[in-house]
Amino acid sequence: MFRRIVYTNASSFTNTLISDPSKATTDRADALFNLHPAELHALLESAWSFRVRNNNLPSGHPENKTGLRGLPDSIIALFDNSWFNASKFVTQNDSTDPCTGHSLWDHLIYAYVIESTQIYKVFRKLVENYAKGDFEINLTPEVLQWLHNTETLWFADPPVLSSFNMVSHLRTDMYLTRSGLYYRFFGFPLPGDEQLPYYKAKSSHLNYRRSFERFAEEVWIGIENEANITGRRPIDDAAIAFSAYEMQKNFLSQRNNGDITKQEFFFVSMMAWFHLSLEYNSPIVKAFGINEQSPAQRLFALANIVGVPANGLSENLFRLADNMSLLLTLVESGIFNDEANVPQLYANTSPISAIMKQIIFNYSHVSGNNLKARAVKTYESMPLQKGNGIVADNGHAALLS
C-alpha cells in the first residue's frame, strides 16, 4: 500500500513502479518515512475504509474484497488528511456511501514473494540491534524516525482497537499467523520455514502451484505460436481459461466472503514498507553507507551487515512480485475465465503478454521449474527454492544455501 501512495499519481491498480525514481518521488518516500506512527496508522485506516467496493460483485472479489467495516466515519474524518491525496488514493468516491472509495492493494502473492527474499528477517534483526543499543551508525533524525516507525508499525502489537490487530490470545505470534495464511492460500510456506509450527488449515489451497504452472505453460505456448499463420498452432485457449477458473474458484473459496482480507492488506502493506526502503537510497540505506543500485543488492549488503541470510534469488523475486500481484488480481476478477479474453495473455501487442513473459522467466528461476519446457512434471506443493550460499566477511552466510 505504501509503495502505491509514493509511486502513483492516480488510483489505478495497473500503474507500475518506475524503474528510476525521480527526486520528486524519492522526496515523497522520505516524507512518508518521516511521518509520525499515528499518521501512518491513519493512512492504513483510511485506505482500508475507502477501499474499492462494488456491491454488484461477490464478497472476496478484487473489487469487493470484504464487508468488514473500517473505523467509524466520525473518527476517520479526524485524520483522513490531504497528505498525498492529490493521488486520490484514500479519498471517498461517493459521499452517500461512506465506505466506498478507490484504494486498491496488492494480492497476497506480493507479500509472499517479497518475504521470500528474507527481507523481513533481515530488517527484524536490524531493528532488534537498534532496540538493544547494538547500533554503530550515526542516528540522524531521519534514520531515528525510520527505526521508530518500523518498530512501532511492524514489530509491536497494533493498537487494540486497530482494524489490523492480528495478535490475540488465539493468535499470539504474527509471524506464524502470516505463515499459516501463506500455506492456506498457496499450499506452501516461505523458503526455509517448512518446519515451523504454523497451523495448516484443512481447507488450504494445495493445488495452486499445479494450476498456476499449467496456466503459465499454456500461455508460453501461446506466446511462441501466436504469430503462426500456416502450419501447426497448438494454442489451447480453453485450457488456459480452465486453469484461470480453477485458480479463481480456489482463491475466492479461501477468501470466504472476505474473511482474510484485512490480513492480506496488513501483510502486503508491511512488505511494501520494507520493499520501498530498499528501492532507493532511503534513510536506512544511507545510514549504512550502502551504494548498491538495486533492491536485491541493497538487501544483500544489509544481510552482510546484520549477519542474517538473504535469498540468493532475490533479484528475480523482486522483479516477480509486482507482476504476479497484477496477474493474480486479474485472475481473481474472472476476466480470463472467458476464452475471448485469453489471447490478451499471449498476443504480441498486448501489455499483459509482456508481463507474462517476465513472470515466466523469473518464476522459472526461483522455482527451479522451467515453464518454457513442456515436459512431464510431478506437481507438488512446495515453496520457492533457496538461492546459492555466499559467505559474508564476518563468516556468517550472507545468502541462503
Tab-separated table of N, CA and C in Angstrom, residues 193-289:
chain	number	residue	atom	x	y	z
A	193	ASP	N	11.037	-22.277	5.982
A	193	ASP	CA	10.105	-22.304	7.120
A	193	ASP	C	9.266	-23.572	7.157
A	194	GLU	N	9.698	-24.600	6.437
A	194	GLU	CA	8.892	-25.812	6.330
A	194	GLU	C	8.606	-26.461	7.677
A	195	GLN	N	9.520	-26.315	8.629
A	195	GLN	CA	9.363	-26.992	9.915
A	195	GLN	C	8.728	-26.124	10.999
A	196	LEU	N	8.355	-24.898	10.671
A	196	LEU	CA	7.749	-24.032	11.684
A	196	LEU	C	6.383	-24.568	12.110
A	197	PRO	N	6.019	-24.359	13.393
A	197	PRO	CA	4.747	-24.896	13.900
A	197	PRO	C	3.546	-24.003	13.592
A	198	TYR	N	3.420	-23.557	12.351
A	198	TYR	CA	2.255	-22.763	11.979
A	198	TYR	C	1.088	-23.720	11.691
A	199	TYR	N	-0.134	-23.190	11.783
A	199	TYR	CA	-1.304	-24.036	11.581
A	199	TYR	C	-1.577	-24.212	10.090
A	200	LYS	N	-1.807	-25.465	9.693
A	200	LYS	CA	-2.122	-25.777	8.302
A	200	LYS	C	-3.616	-26.067	8.202
A	201	ALA	N	-4.352	-25.086	7.716
A	201	ALA	CA	-5.811	-25.238	7.616
A	201	ALA	C	-6.171	-26.402	6.699
A	202	LYS	N	-7.196	-27.143	7.086
A	202	LYS	CA	-7.621	-28.300	6.296
A	202	LYS	C	-8.105	-27.891	4.917
A	203	SER	N	-8.568	-26.657	4.791
A	203	SER	CA	-9.107	-26.177	3.517
A	203	SER	C	-8.050	-25.504	2.647
A	204	SER	N	-6.765	-25.656	2.990
A	204	SER	CA	-5.703	-24.946	2.262
A	204	SER	C	-5.729	-25.260	0.768
A	205	HIS	N	-5.317	-24.274	-0.018
A	205	HIS	CA	-5.321	-24.355	-1.480
A	205	HIS	C	-4.067	-25.108	-1.940
A	206	LEU	N	-4.104	-26.429	-1.895
A	206	LEU	CA	-2.915	-27.226	-2.185
A	206	LEU	C	-2.662	-27.392	-3.684
A	207	ASN	N	-3.621	-27.019	-4.504
A	207	ASN	CA	-3.477	-27.208	-5.952
A	207	ASN	C	-3.010	-25.950	-6.670
A	208	TYR	N	-2.660	-24.904	-5.910
A	208	TYR	CA	-2.311	-23.640	-6.560
A	208	TYR	C	-1.137	-23.797	-7.519
A	209	ARG	N	-0.059	-24.405	-7.044
A	209	ARG	CA	1.129	-24.489	-7.898
A	209	ARG	C	0.830	-25.245	-9.188
A	210	ARG	N	0.113	-26.365	-9.072
A	210	ARG	CA	-0.226	-27.134	-10.261
A	210	ARG	C	-1.033	-26.289	-11.243
A	211	SER	N	-2.069	-25.613	-10.729
A	211	SER	CA	-2.935	-24.810	-11.599
A	211	SER	C	-2.165	-23.666	-12.250
A	212	PHE	N	-1.317	-22.974	-11.444
A	212	PHE	CA	-0.591	-21.830	-11.987
A	212	PHE	C	0.405	-22.266	-13.050
A	213	GLU	N	1.142	-23.351	-12.801
A	213	GLU	CA	2.163	-23.759	-13.756
A	213	GLU	C	1.543	-24.263	-15.055
A	214	ARG	N	0.422	-24.952	-14.957
A	214	ARG	CA	-0.263	-25.365	-16.185
A	214	ARG	C	-0.748	-24.140	-16.965
A	215	PHE	N	-1.273	-23.173	-16.245
A	215	PHE	CA	-1.719	-21.913	-16.846
A	215	PHE	C	-0.563	-21.227	-17.568
A	216	ALA	N	0.570	-21.079	-16.873
A	216	ALA	CA	1.721	-20.365	-17.442
A	216	ALA	C	2.326	-21.121	-18.613
A	217	GLU	N	2.369	-22.449	-18.533
A	217	GLU	CA	2.912	-23.237	-19.642
A	217	GLU	C	2.078	-23.054	-20.916
A	218	GLU	N	0.765	-23.100	-20.747
A	218	GLU	CA	-0.116	-22.925	-21.912
A	218	GLU	C	0.019	-21.507	-22.488
A	219	VAL	N	0.179	-20.517	-21.611
A	219	VAL	CA	0.377	-19.145	-22.086
A	219	VAL	C	1.674	-19.053	-22.883
A	220	TRP	N	2.734	-19.721	-22.392
A	220	TRP	CA	4.006	-19.673	-23.129
A	220	TRP	C	3.874	-20.305	-24.507
A	221	ILE	N	3.115	-21.388	-24.602
A	221	ILE	CA	2.865	-21.996	-25.909
A	221	ILE	C	2.172	-20.983	-26.821
A	222	GLY	N	1.249	-20.224	-26.236
A	222	GLY	CA	0.586	-19.174	-26.997
A	222	GLY	C	1.552	-18.106	-27.469
A	223	ILE	N	2.455	-17.691	-26.581
A	223	ILE	CA	3.447	-16.664	-26.934
A	223	ILE	C	4.336	-17.139	-28.090
A	224	GLU	N	4.733	-18.421	-28.039
A	224	GLU	CA	5.623	-18.954	-29.071
A	224	GLU	C	4.932	-19.143	-30.418
A	225	ASN	N	3.636	-19.399	-30.381
A	225	ASN	CA	2.941	-19.781	-31.611
A	225	ASN	C	1.918	-18.765	-32.102
A	226	GLU	N	1.766	-17.661	-31.394
A	226	GLU	CA	0.740	-16.683	-31.718
A	226	GLU	C	0.901	-16.131	-33.140
A	227	ALA	N	2.135	-16.010	-33.607
A	227	ALA	CA	2.374	-15.427	-34.932
A	227	ALA	C	2.250	-16.441	-36.062
A	228	ASN	N	2.069	-17.714	-35.711
A	228	ASN	CA	1.976	-18.744	-36.754
A	228	ASN	C	0.726	-18.532	-37.622
A	229	ILE	N	0.934	-18.413	-38.903
A	229	ILE	CA	-0.181	-18.250	-39.839
A	229	ILE	C	-0.463	-19.572	-40.558
A	230	THR	N	0.610	-20.269	-40.875
A	230	THR	CA	0.465	-21.573	-41.519
A	230	THR	C	1.083	-22.637	-40.624
A	231	GLY	N	0.696	-23.863	-40.823
A	231	GLY	CA	1.259	-24.947	-40.042
A	231	GLY	C	0.586	-25.101	-38.685
A	232	ARG	N	1.257	-25.830	-37.836
A	232	ARG	CA	0.697	-26.189	-36.524
A	232	ARG	C	0.607	-24.964	-35.620
A	233	ARG	N	-0.503	-24.825	-34.897
A	233	ARG	CA	-0.713	-23.699	-33.968
A	233	ARG	C	-1.362	-24.261	-32.690
A	234	PRO	N	-0.540	-24.868	-31.818
A	234	PRO	CA	-1.090	-25.638	-30.691
A	234	PRO	C	-1.492	-24.774	-29.491
A	235	ILE	N	-2.207	-23.697	-29.733
A	235	ILE	CA	-2.641	-22.814	-28.644
A	235	ILE	C	-3.987	-23.310	-28.133
A	236	ASP	N	-4.098	-23.472	-26.827
A	236	ASP	CA	-5.314	-24.024	-26.235
A	236	ASP	C	-5.944	-22.993	-25.292
A	237	ASP	N	-6.765	-22.115	-25.848
A	237	ASP	CA	-7.410	-21.080	-25.037
A	237	ASP	C	-8.306	-21.691	-23.969
A	238	ALA	N	-8.940	-22.805	-24.282
A	238	ALA	CA	-9.843	-23.447	-23.323
A	238	ALA	C	-9.069	-23.939	-22.100
A	239	ALA	N	-7.875	-24.481	-22.319
A	239	ALA	CA	-7.066	-24.967	-21.195
A	239	ALA	C	-6.616	-23.806	-20.314
A	240	ILE	N	-6.239	-22.697	-20.917
A	240	ILE	CA	-5.835	-21.515	-20.158
A	240	ILE	C	-7.008	-20.993	-19.344
A	241	ALA	N	-8.169	-20.891	-19.980
A	241	ALA	CA	-9.358	-20.399	-19.284
A	241	ALA	C	-9.737	-21.314	-18.131
A	242	PHE	N	-9.603	-22.615	-18.330
A	242	PHE	CA	-9.960	-23.550	-17.258
A	242	PHE	C	-9.012	-23.403	-16.071
A	243	SER	N	-7.708	-23.290	-16.332
A	243	SER	CA	-6.746	-23.102	-15.231
A	243	SER	C	-7.006	-21.793	-14.500
A	244	ALA	N	-7.351	-20.746	-15.250
A	244	ALA	CA	-7.679	-19.460	-14.623
A	244	ALA	C	-8.915	-19.610	-13.738
A	245	TYR	N	-9.911	-20.313	-14.246
A	245	TYR	CA	-11.136	-20.540	-13.462
A	245	TYR	C	-10.831	-21.339	-12.203
A	246	GLU	N	-9.979	-22.363	-12.331
A	246	GLU	CA	-9.597	-23.176	-11.173
A	246	GLU	C	-8.951	-22.317	-10.089
A	247	MET	N	-8.020	-21.455	-10.505
A	247	MET	CA	-7.357	-20.586	-9.532
A	247	MET	C	-8.337	-19.611	-8.911
A	248	GLN	N	-9.179	-18.987	-9.735
A	248	GLN	CA	-10.149	-18.036	-9.190
A	248	GLN	C	-11.070	-18.694	-8.179
A	249	LYS	N	-11.596	-19.855	-8.528
A	249	LYS	CA	-12.517	-20.576	-7.647
A	249	LYS	C	-11.863	-20.875	-6.308
A	250	ASN	N	-10.628	-21.350	-6.342
A	250	ASN	CA	-9.943	-21.705	-5.097
A	250	ASN	C	-9.560	-20.484	-4.278
A	251	PHE	N	-9.124	-19.401	-4.940
A	251	PHE	CA	-8.792	-18.183	-4.210
A	251	PHE	C	-10.026	-17.602	-3.522
A	252	LEU	N	-11.124	-17.510	-4.255
A	252	LEU	CA	-12.339	-16.948	-3.653
A	252	LEU	C	-12.851	-17.840	-2.533
A	253	SER	N	-12.656	-19.147	-2.651
A	253	SER	CA	-13.042	-20.057	-1.575
A	253	SER	C	-12.229	-19.780	-0.319
A	254	GLN	N	-10.915	-19.530	-0.490
A	254	GLN	CA	-10.073	-19.219	0.671
A	254	GLN	C	-10.461	-17.871	1.283
A	255	ARG	N	-10.866	-16.938	0.458
A	255	ARG	CA	-11.244	-15.615	0.988
A	255	ARG	C	-12.516	-15.699	1.816
A	256	ASN	N	-13.377	-16.685	1.509
A	256	ASN	CA	-14.569	-16.928	2.331
A	256	ASN	C	-15.331	-15.631	2.609
A	257	ASN	N	-15.755	-14.985	1.522
A	257	ASN	CA	-16.507	-13.728	1.625
A	257	ASN	C	-15.706	-12.592	2.260
A	258	GLY	N	-14.404	-12.628	2.079
A	258	GLY	CA	-13.570	-11.520	2.569
A	258	GLY	C	-12.980	-11.742	3.941
A	259	ASP	N	-13.041	-12.979	4.440
A	259	ASP	CA	-12.583	-13.293	5.796
A	259	ASP	C	-11.125	-12.906	6.033
A	260	ILE	N	-10.246	-13.160	5.060
A	260	ILE	CA	-8.812	-12.940	5.282
A	260	ILE	C	-8.322	-11.604	4.732
A	261	THR	N	-9.238	-10.774	4.271
A	261	THR	CA	-8.833	-9.571	3.555
A	261	THR	C	-8.001	-8.622	4.402
A	262	LYS	N	-8.377	-8.414	5.651
A	262	LYS	CA	-7.603	-7.458	6.449
A	262	LYS	C	-6.203	-7.981	6.742
A	263	GLN	N	-6.056	-9.314	6.829
A	263	GLN	CA	-4.711	-9.875	6.992
A	263	GLN	C	-3.889	-9.628	5.730
A	264	GLU	N	-4.488	-9.863	4.579
A	264	GLU	CA	-3.796	-9.602	3.324
A	264	GLU	C	-3.369	-8.138	3.241
A	265	PHE	N	-4.296	-7.237	3.541
A	265	PHE	CA	-3.995	-5.803	3.467
A	265	PHE	C	-2.813	-5.447	4.373
A	266	PHE	N	-2.833	-5.928	5.606
A	266	PHE	CA	-1.795	-5.563	6.570
A	266	PHE	C	-0.444	-6.152	6.167
A	267	PHE	N	-0.419	-7.408	5.757
A	267	PHE	CA	0.857	-8.050	5.438
A	267	PHE	C	1.427	-7.522	4.120
A	268	VAL	N	0.570	-7.205	3.163
A	268	VAL	CA	1.038	-6.566	1.932
A	268	VAL	C	1.631	-5.198	2.243
A	269	SER	N	0.971	-4.441	3.120
A	269	SER	CA	1.487	-3.117	3.497
A	269	SER	C	2.835	-3.236	4.203
A	270	MET	N	2.971	-4.254	5.045
A	270	MET	CA	4.234	-4.482	5.755
A	270	MET	C	5.380	-4.716	4.772
A	271	MET	N	5.181	-5.634	3.827
A	271	MET	CA	6.252	-5.947	2.878
A	271	MET	C	6.520	-4.765	1.946
A	272	ALA	N	5.476	-3.972	1.645
A	272	ALA	CA	5.674	-2.785	0.808
A	272	ALA	C	6.559	-1.762	1.519
A	273	TRP	N	6.421	-1.641	2.840
A	273	TRP	CA	7.258	-0.726	3.622
A	273	TRP	C	8.728	-1.125	3.515
A	274	PHE	N	9.004	-2.409	3.696
A	274	PHE	CA	10.384	-2.875	3.609
A	274	PHE	C	10.911	-2.784	2.183
A	275	HIS	N	10.079	-3.137	1.218
A	275	HIS	CA	10.463	-3.065	-0.196
A	275	HIS	C	10.815	-1.628	-0.581
A	276	LEU	N	9.944	-0.696	-0.212
A	276	LEU	CA	10.186	0.715	-0.516
A	276	LEU	C	11.491	1.198	0.127
A	277	SER	N	11.801	0.689	1.300
A	277	SER	CA	13.026	1.095	1.997
A	277	SER	C	14.283	0.716	1.230
A	278	LEU	N	14.163	-0.256	0.310
A	278	LEU	CA	15.312	-0.720	-0.459
A	278	LEU	C	15.277	-0.273	-1.920
A	279	GLU	N	14.222	0.426	-2.320
A	279	GLU	CA	14.087	0.797	-3.729
A	279	GLU	C	14.866	2.052	-4.107
A	280	TYR	N	15.371	2.750	-3.129
A	280	TYR	CA	16.168	3.946	-3.415
A	280	TYR	C	17.087	4.161	-2.213
A	281	ASN	N	17.873	5.199	-2.246
A	281	ASN	CA	18.766	5.470	-1.122
A	281	ASN	C	17.974	6.101	0.023
A	282	SER	N	17.210	5.272	0.665
A	282	SER	CA	16.355	5.701	1.778
A	282	SER	C	17.221	6.031	2.986
A	283	PRO	N	16.651	6.634	4.016
A	283	PRO	CA	17.451	6.977	5.208
A	283	PRO	C	18.226	5.799	5.784
A	284	ILE	N	17.596	4.615	5.850
A	284	ILE	CA	18.286	3.480	6.470
A	284	ILE	C	19.383	2.942	5.551
A	285	VAL	N	19.212	3.049	4.252
A	285	VAL	CA	20.246	2.620	3.296
A	285	VAL	C	21.450	3.549	3.388
A	286	LYS	N	21.186	4.851	3.403
A	286	LYS	CA	22.285	5.819	3.502
A	286	LYS	C	23.005	5.726	4.845
A	287	ALA	N	22.280	5.355	5.888
A	287	ALA	CA	22.885	5.280	7.222
A	287	ALA	C	24.040	4.291	7.259
A	288	PHE	N	23.927	3.221	6.472
A	288	PHE	CA	24.977	2.200	6.464
A	288	PHE	C	25.968	2.383	5.314
A	289	GLY	N	25.843	3.494	4.597
A	289	GLY	CA	26.775	3.767	3.518
A	289	GLY	C	26.694	2.777	2.372
